[in-house]
């Protein structure tokens, strides 16, 4: 199994009051402090299948320069999603499965480019996206608990979709097991590693209490299992993946 980053945007930023703003007193946060931001999704090559974790923004989305007062800027566009796949040596026809963490367009924007791939997502997200068709797999998390998470479904050998509501009501996490290490592709449980380390929520969630619980579960999992923490919106994740760096809390 190989896990690769699909690199899409770089050189962005997010402010502390965005990255941490869902927790505590916002007056205690520094709106001038910034953390680096980027945009990347992930690809899992099992040797038998090519599995995508999320599909970035729609390719026609224009590149926008940052504006004064902007809370998050994903950065300069490197390439669109299909071009990024091609850069990794893959064609869209090779993709067999797509695991969608959640419905937001920076994760679901190019689902349309893979009509022959099976799309796995929670029932709630499928409803919200109004996805239908034989290639849409509405995951019911039929396989029960996965470590300290209550609900999961095994997608392939060593690859699991785990229910992790909060950021959206149907939010999921993807965990891939390789050589005793757990690679956690979590969508947007946090936007930057500092939020994970300091146990802080971002300002984006549909259910705050569920988001808190999910963050607690993620932190507990990381404490108990050697985990490479792979985010969508911070370049820290690219270094983690390259170095197989185990997250320490």
Short mmCIF file of N, CA, C and O in Angstrom, two decimals, residues 52-122:
data_model
loop_
_atom_site.label_atom_id
_atom_site.label_comp_id
_atom_site.label_asym_id
_atom_site.label_seq_id
_atom_site.Cartn_x
_atom_site.Cartn_y
_atom_site.Cartn_z
N UNK A 52 -9.25 7.17 -3.87
CA UNK A 52 -9.09 8.58 -3.56
C UNK A 52 -9.76 8.91 -2.23
O UNK A 52 -10.82 8.37 -1.92
N UNK A 53 -9.14 9.80 -1.49
CA UNK A 53 -9.77 10.38 -0.30
C UNK A 53 -10.04 11.84 -0.61
O UNK A 53 -9.12 12.67 -0.63
N UNK A 54 -11.29 12.15 -0.95
CA UNK A 54 -11.75 13.49 -1.34
C UNK A 54 -11.24 13.88 -2.73
O UNK A 54 -10.30 13.27 -3.26
N UNK A 55 -11.89 14.91 -3.30
CA UNK A 55 -11.61 15.26 -4.70
C UNK A 55 -11.51 16.77 -4.93
O UNK A 55 -11.83 17.25 -6.01
N UNK A 56 -11.09 17.52 -3.93
CA UNK A 56 -10.74 18.94 -4.09
C UNK A 56 -11.91 19.81 -4.56
O UNK A 56 -13.07 19.41 -4.53
N UNK A 57 -11.56 21.01 -4.98
CA UNK A 57 -12.52 22.00 -5.46
C UNK A 57 -12.84 21.74 -6.94
O UNK A 57 -12.07 21.08 -7.65
N UNK A 58 -13.96 22.27 -7.45
CA UNK A 58 -14.23 22.18 -8.89
C UNK A 58 -13.09 22.82 -9.69
O UNK A 58 -12.56 23.86 -9.32
N UNK A 59 -12.72 22.18 -10.79
CA UNK A 59 -11.56 22.63 -11.56
C UNK A 59 -11.72 24.04 -12.12
O UNK A 59 -10.73 24.75 -12.32
N UNK A 60 -12.96 24.46 -12.36
CA UNK A 60 -13.18 25.78 -12.94
C UNK A 60 -13.13 26.91 -11.92
O UNK A 60 -13.24 28.09 -12.27
N UNK A 61 -12.95 26.58 -10.64
CA UNK A 61 -12.89 27.62 -9.62
C UNK A 61 -11.72 28.55 -9.91
O UNK A 61 -10.57 28.10 -9.99
N UNK A 62 -11.96 29.84 -10.08
CA UNK A 62 -10.85 30.74 -10.41
C UNK A 62 -9.92 30.93 -9.22
O UNK A 62 -10.34 30.86 -8.06
N UNK A 63 -8.66 31.19 -9.52
CA UNK A 63 -7.71 31.49 -8.45
C UNK A 63 -7.98 32.89 -7.95
O UNK A 63 -8.07 33.84 -8.73
N UNK A 64 -8.10 33.05 -6.64
CA UNK A 64 -8.44 34.33 -6.05
C UNK A 64 -7.31 34.79 -5.14
O UNK A 64 -6.85 34.04 -4.28
N UNK A 65 -6.86 36.05 -5.29
CA UNK A 65 -5.84 36.56 -4.37
C UNK A 65 -6.47 36.79 -2.99
O UNK A 65 -7.69 36.96 -2.87
N UNK A 66 -5.66 36.78 -1.94
CA UNK A 66 -6.22 37.02 -0.60
C UNK A 66 -6.74 38.45 -0.47
O UNK A 66 -6.22 39.38 -1.10
N UNK A 67 -7.76 38.61 0.36
CA UNK A 67 -8.35 39.92 0.61
C UNK A 67 -8.04 40.37 2.03
O UNK A 67 -7.79 39.55 2.92
N UNK A 68 -8.09 41.65 2.24
CA UNK A 68 -7.85 42.19 3.58
C UNK A 68 -8.88 41.63 4.55
O UNK A 68 -10.08 41.61 4.26
N UNK A 69 -8.43 41.16 5.68
CA UNK A 69 -9.33 40.62 6.70
C UNK A 69 -9.75 39.19 6.48
O UNK A 69 -10.54 38.65 7.28
N UNK A 70 -9.24 38.55 5.44
CA UNK A 70 -9.62 37.16 5.15
C UNK A 70 -9.10 36.24 6.24
O UNK A 70 -7.97 36.36 6.69
N UNK A 71 -9.95 35.28 6.65
CA UNK A 71 -9.60 34.38 7.75
C UNK A 71 -8.84 33.15 7.28
O UNK A 71 -8.03 32.60 8.03
N UNK A 72 -9.14 32.67 6.08
CA UNK A 72 -8.39 31.55 5.52
C UNK A 72 -8.23 31.76 4.02
O UNK A 72 -9.17 32.16 3.32
N UNK A 73 -7.02 31.55 3.56
CA UNK A 73 -6.67 31.65 2.14
C UNK A 73 -5.92 30.37 1.80
O UNK A 73 -4.88 30.07 2.39
N UNK A 74 -6.47 29.57 0.89
CA UNK A 74 -5.90 28.25 0.66
C UNK A 74 -4.61 28.27 -0.15
O UNK A 74 -3.90 27.27 -0.22
N UNK A 75 -4.31 29.44 -0.75
CA UNK A 75 -3.02 29.60 -1.39
C UNK A 75 -3.09 29.68 -2.91
O UNK A 75 -4.16 29.81 -3.50
N UNK A 76 -1.93 29.61 -3.52
CA UNK A 76 -1.81 29.67 -4.98
C UNK A 76 -2.13 28.31 -5.57
O UNK A 76 -1.69 27.27 -5.06
N UNK A 77 -2.85 28.33 -6.67
CA UNK A 77 -3.22 27.08 -7.32
C UNK A 77 -2.02 26.48 -8.02
O UNK A 77 -1.37 27.12 -8.86
N UNK A 78 -1.73 25.23 -7.69
CA UNK A 78 -0.66 24.50 -8.37
C UNK A 78 -1.17 23.85 -9.64
O UNK A 78 -0.56 23.96 -10.70
N UNK A 79 -2.30 23.18 -9.53
CA UNK A 79 -2.92 22.50 -10.66
C UNK A 79 -4.31 22.03 -10.26
O UNK A 79 -4.63 21.98 -9.08
N UNK A 80 -5.13 21.74 -11.27
CA UNK A 80 -6.46 21.22 -10.95
C UNK A 80 -6.34 19.76 -10.56
O UNK A 80 -5.27 19.15 -10.67
N UNK A 81 -7.45 19.17 -10.11
CA UNK A 81 -7.38 17.85 -9.50
C UNK A 81 -6.91 16.77 -10.48
O UNK A 81 -6.03 15.97 -10.16
N UNK A 82 -7.48 16.75 -11.67
CA UNK A 82 -7.10 15.71 -12.64
C UNK A 82 -5.65 15.87 -13.08
O UNK A 82 -4.94 14.88 -13.30
N UNK A 83 -5.18 17.11 -13.20
CA UNK A 83 -3.78 17.34 -13.55
C UNK A 83 -2.87 16.87 -12.42
O UNK A 83 -1.79 16.32 -12.67
N UNK A 84 -3.31 17.09 -11.18
CA UNK A 84 -2.53 16.64 -10.03
C UNK A 84 -2.44 15.12 -10.00
O UNK A 84 -1.38 14.55 -9.69
N UNK A 85 -3.54 14.45 -10.33
CA UNK A 85 -3.50 12.99 -10.42
C UNK A 85 -2.53 12.54 -11.49
O UNK A 85 -1.75 11.60 -11.30
N UNK A 86 -2.59 13.20 -12.63
CA UNK A 86 -1.70 12.86 -13.74
C UNK A 86 -0.24 13.04 -13.33
O UNK A 86 0.63 12.24 -13.70
N UNK A 87 0.04 14.07 -12.53
CA UNK A 87 1.40 14.31 -12.06
C UNK A 87 1.91 13.17 -11.18
O UNK A 87 3.11 12.91 -11.12
N UNK A 88 0.97 12.49 -10.52
CA UNK A 88 1.33 11.34 -9.69
C UNK A 88 1.43 10.04 -10.50
O UNK A 88 1.82 9.00 -9.96
N UNK A 89 1.03 10.12 -11.77
CA UNK A 89 1.12 8.95 -12.64
C UNK A 89 -0.16 8.15 -12.74
O UNK A 89 -0.12 6.96 -13.11
N UNK A 90 -1.31 8.79 -12.46
CA UNK A 90 -2.59 8.08 -12.48
C UNK A 90 -3.57 8.76 -13.44
O UNK A 90 -3.58 9.98 -13.56
N UNK A 91 -4.39 7.94 -14.09
CA UNK A 91 -5.47 8.42 -14.92
C UNK A 91 -6.79 8.19 -14.18
O UNK A 91 -6.92 7.27 -13.36
N UNK A 92 -7.79 8.99 -14.52
CA UNK A 92 -9.06 8.88 -13.79
C UNK A 92 -9.71 7.52 -13.97
O UNK A 92 -10.44 7.05 -13.09
N UNK A 93 -9.43 6.86 -15.09
CA UNK A 93 -10.02 5.55 -15.35
C UNK A 93 -9.50 4.47 -14.39
O UNK A 93 -10.11 3.42 -14.23
N UNK A 94 -8.36 4.73 -13.76
CA UNK A 94 -7.78 3.77 -12.82
C UNK A 94 -8.44 3.80 -11.45
O UNK A 94 -8.27 2.88 -10.66
N UNK A 95 -9.15 4.87 -11.16
CA UNK A 95 -9.72 5.05 -9.82
C UNK A 95 -10.92 4.12 -9.65
O UNK A 95 -11.86 4.14 -10.44
N UNK A 96 -10.87 3.30 -8.60
CA UNK A 96 -11.94 2.34 -8.34
C UNK A 96 -12.90 2.80 -7.25
O UNK A 96 -14.09 2.51 -7.30
N UNK A 97 -12.37 3.52 -6.25
CA UNK A 97 -13.19 3.98 -5.13
C UNK A 97 -12.81 5.40 -4.75
O UNK A 97 -11.64 5.81 -4.87
N UNK A 98 -13.81 6.14 -4.27
CA UNK A 98 -13.59 7.45 -3.69
C UNK A 98 -14.21 7.44 -2.30
O UNK A 98 -15.39 7.09 -2.13
N UNK A 99 -13.42 7.79 -1.29
CA UNK A 99 -13.90 7.88 0.08
C UNK A 99 -14.06 9.36 0.40
O UNK A 99 -13.07 10.11 0.43
N UNK A 100 -15.29 9.79 0.61
CA UNK A 100 -15.56 11.20 0.84
C UNK A 100 -15.71 11.47 2.33
O UNK A 100 -16.58 10.89 2.98
N UNK A 101 -14.86 12.35 2.85
CA UNK A 101 -14.95 12.67 4.27
C UNK A 101 -16.19 13.52 4.57
O UNK A 101 -16.87 13.28 5.58
N UNK A 102 -16.49 14.47 3.67
CA UNK A 102 -17.69 15.29 3.89
C UNK A 102 -18.03 16.09 2.63
O UNK A 102 -17.28 16.10 1.66
N UNK A 103 -19.15 16.76 2.69
CA UNK A 103 -19.80 17.31 1.51
C UNK A 103 -19.20 18.62 0.99
O UNK A 103 -19.50 19.03 -0.14
N UNK A 104 -18.41 19.33 1.75
CA UNK A 104 -17.97 20.66 1.35
C UNK A 104 -17.24 20.63 0.00
O UNK A 104 -16.56 19.65 -0.31
N UNK A 105 -17.39 21.68 -0.82
CA UNK A 105 -16.92 21.63 -2.20
C UNK A 105 -15.41 21.53 -2.36
O UNK A 105 -14.94 21.15 -3.43
N UNK A 106 -14.63 21.86 -1.32
CA UNK A 106 -13.18 21.66 -1.41
C UNK A 106 -12.79 20.21 -1.16
O UNK A 106 -11.61 19.86 -1.21
N UNK A 107 -13.79 19.36 -0.93
CA UNK A 107 -13.57 17.93 -0.77
C UNK A 107 -14.34 17.11 -1.81
O UNK A 107 -13.92 16.02 -2.16
N UNK A 108 -15.43 17.66 -2.29
CA UNK A 108 -16.32 16.91 -3.20
C UNK A 108 -16.36 17.48 -4.61
O UNK A 108 -17.11 16.98 -5.46
N UNK A 109 -15.55 18.49 -4.89
CA UNK A 109 -15.71 19.27 -6.11
C UNK A 109 -15.54 18.53 -7.42
O UNK A 109 -16.12 18.93 -8.44
N UNK A 110 -14.75 17.45 -7.43
CA UNK A 110 -14.53 16.73 -8.67
C UNK A 110 -15.05 15.29 -8.64
O UNK A 110 -14.60 14.44 -9.43
N UNK A 111 -16.01 15.01 -7.79
CA UNK A 111 -16.67 13.69 -7.83
C UNK A 111 -17.19 13.39 -9.22
O UNK A 111 -17.16 12.26 -9.68
N UNK A 112 -17.65 14.42 -9.89
CA UNK A 112 -18.25 14.28 -11.22
C UNK A 112 -17.29 13.71 -12.26
O UNK A 112 -17.71 13.21 -13.30
N UNK A 113 -15.98 13.82 -12.00
CA UNK A 113 -14.98 13.37 -12.97
C UNK A 113 -14.73 11.87 -12.92
O UNK A 113 -13.94 11.37 -13.73
N UNK A 114 -15.41 11.16 -12.01
CA UNK A 114 -15.14 9.73 -11.83
C UNK A 114 -16.45 8.93 -11.84
O UNK A 114 -16.81 8.30 -10.85
N UNK A 115 -17.18 8.93 -12.96
CA UNK A 115 -18.49 8.28 -12.99
C UNK A 115 -18.43 6.78 -12.82
O UNK A 115 -19.44 6.15 -12.48
N UNK A 116 -17.26 6.17 -13.04
CA UNK A 116 -17.15 4.72 -12.93
C UNK A 116 -16.60 4.26 -11.58
O UNK A 116 -16.55 3.05 -11.32
N UNK A 117 -16.20 5.20 -10.74
CA UNK A 117 -15.69 4.84 -9.41
C UNK A 117 -16.85 4.77 -8.43
O UNK A 117 -17.83 5.53 -8.52
N UNK A 118 -16.74 3.87 -7.48
CA UNK A 118 -17.73 3.81 -6.41
C UNK A 118 -17.42 4.89 -5.39
O UNK A 118 -16.27 5.02 -4.94
N UNK A 119 -18.43 5.68 -5.03
CA UNK A 119 -18.26 6.77 -4.07
C UNK A 119 -18.83 6.32 -2.73
O UNK A 119 -20.02 6.05 -2.60
N UNK A 120 -17.98 6.26 -1.71
CA UNK A 120 -18.38 5.86 -0.36
C UNK A 120 -18.49 7.11 0.50
O UNK A 120 -17.52 7.88 0.62
N UNK A 121 -19.64 7.29 1.12
CA UNK A 121 -19.85 8.42 2.02
C UNK A 121 -21.00 8.08 2.96
O UNK A 121 -21.79 7.17 2.70
N UNK A 122 -21.10 8.81 4.05
CA UNK A 122 -22.16 8.55 5.00
C UNK A 122 -23.52 8.84 4.38
O UNK A 122 -23.64 9.62 3.42
#
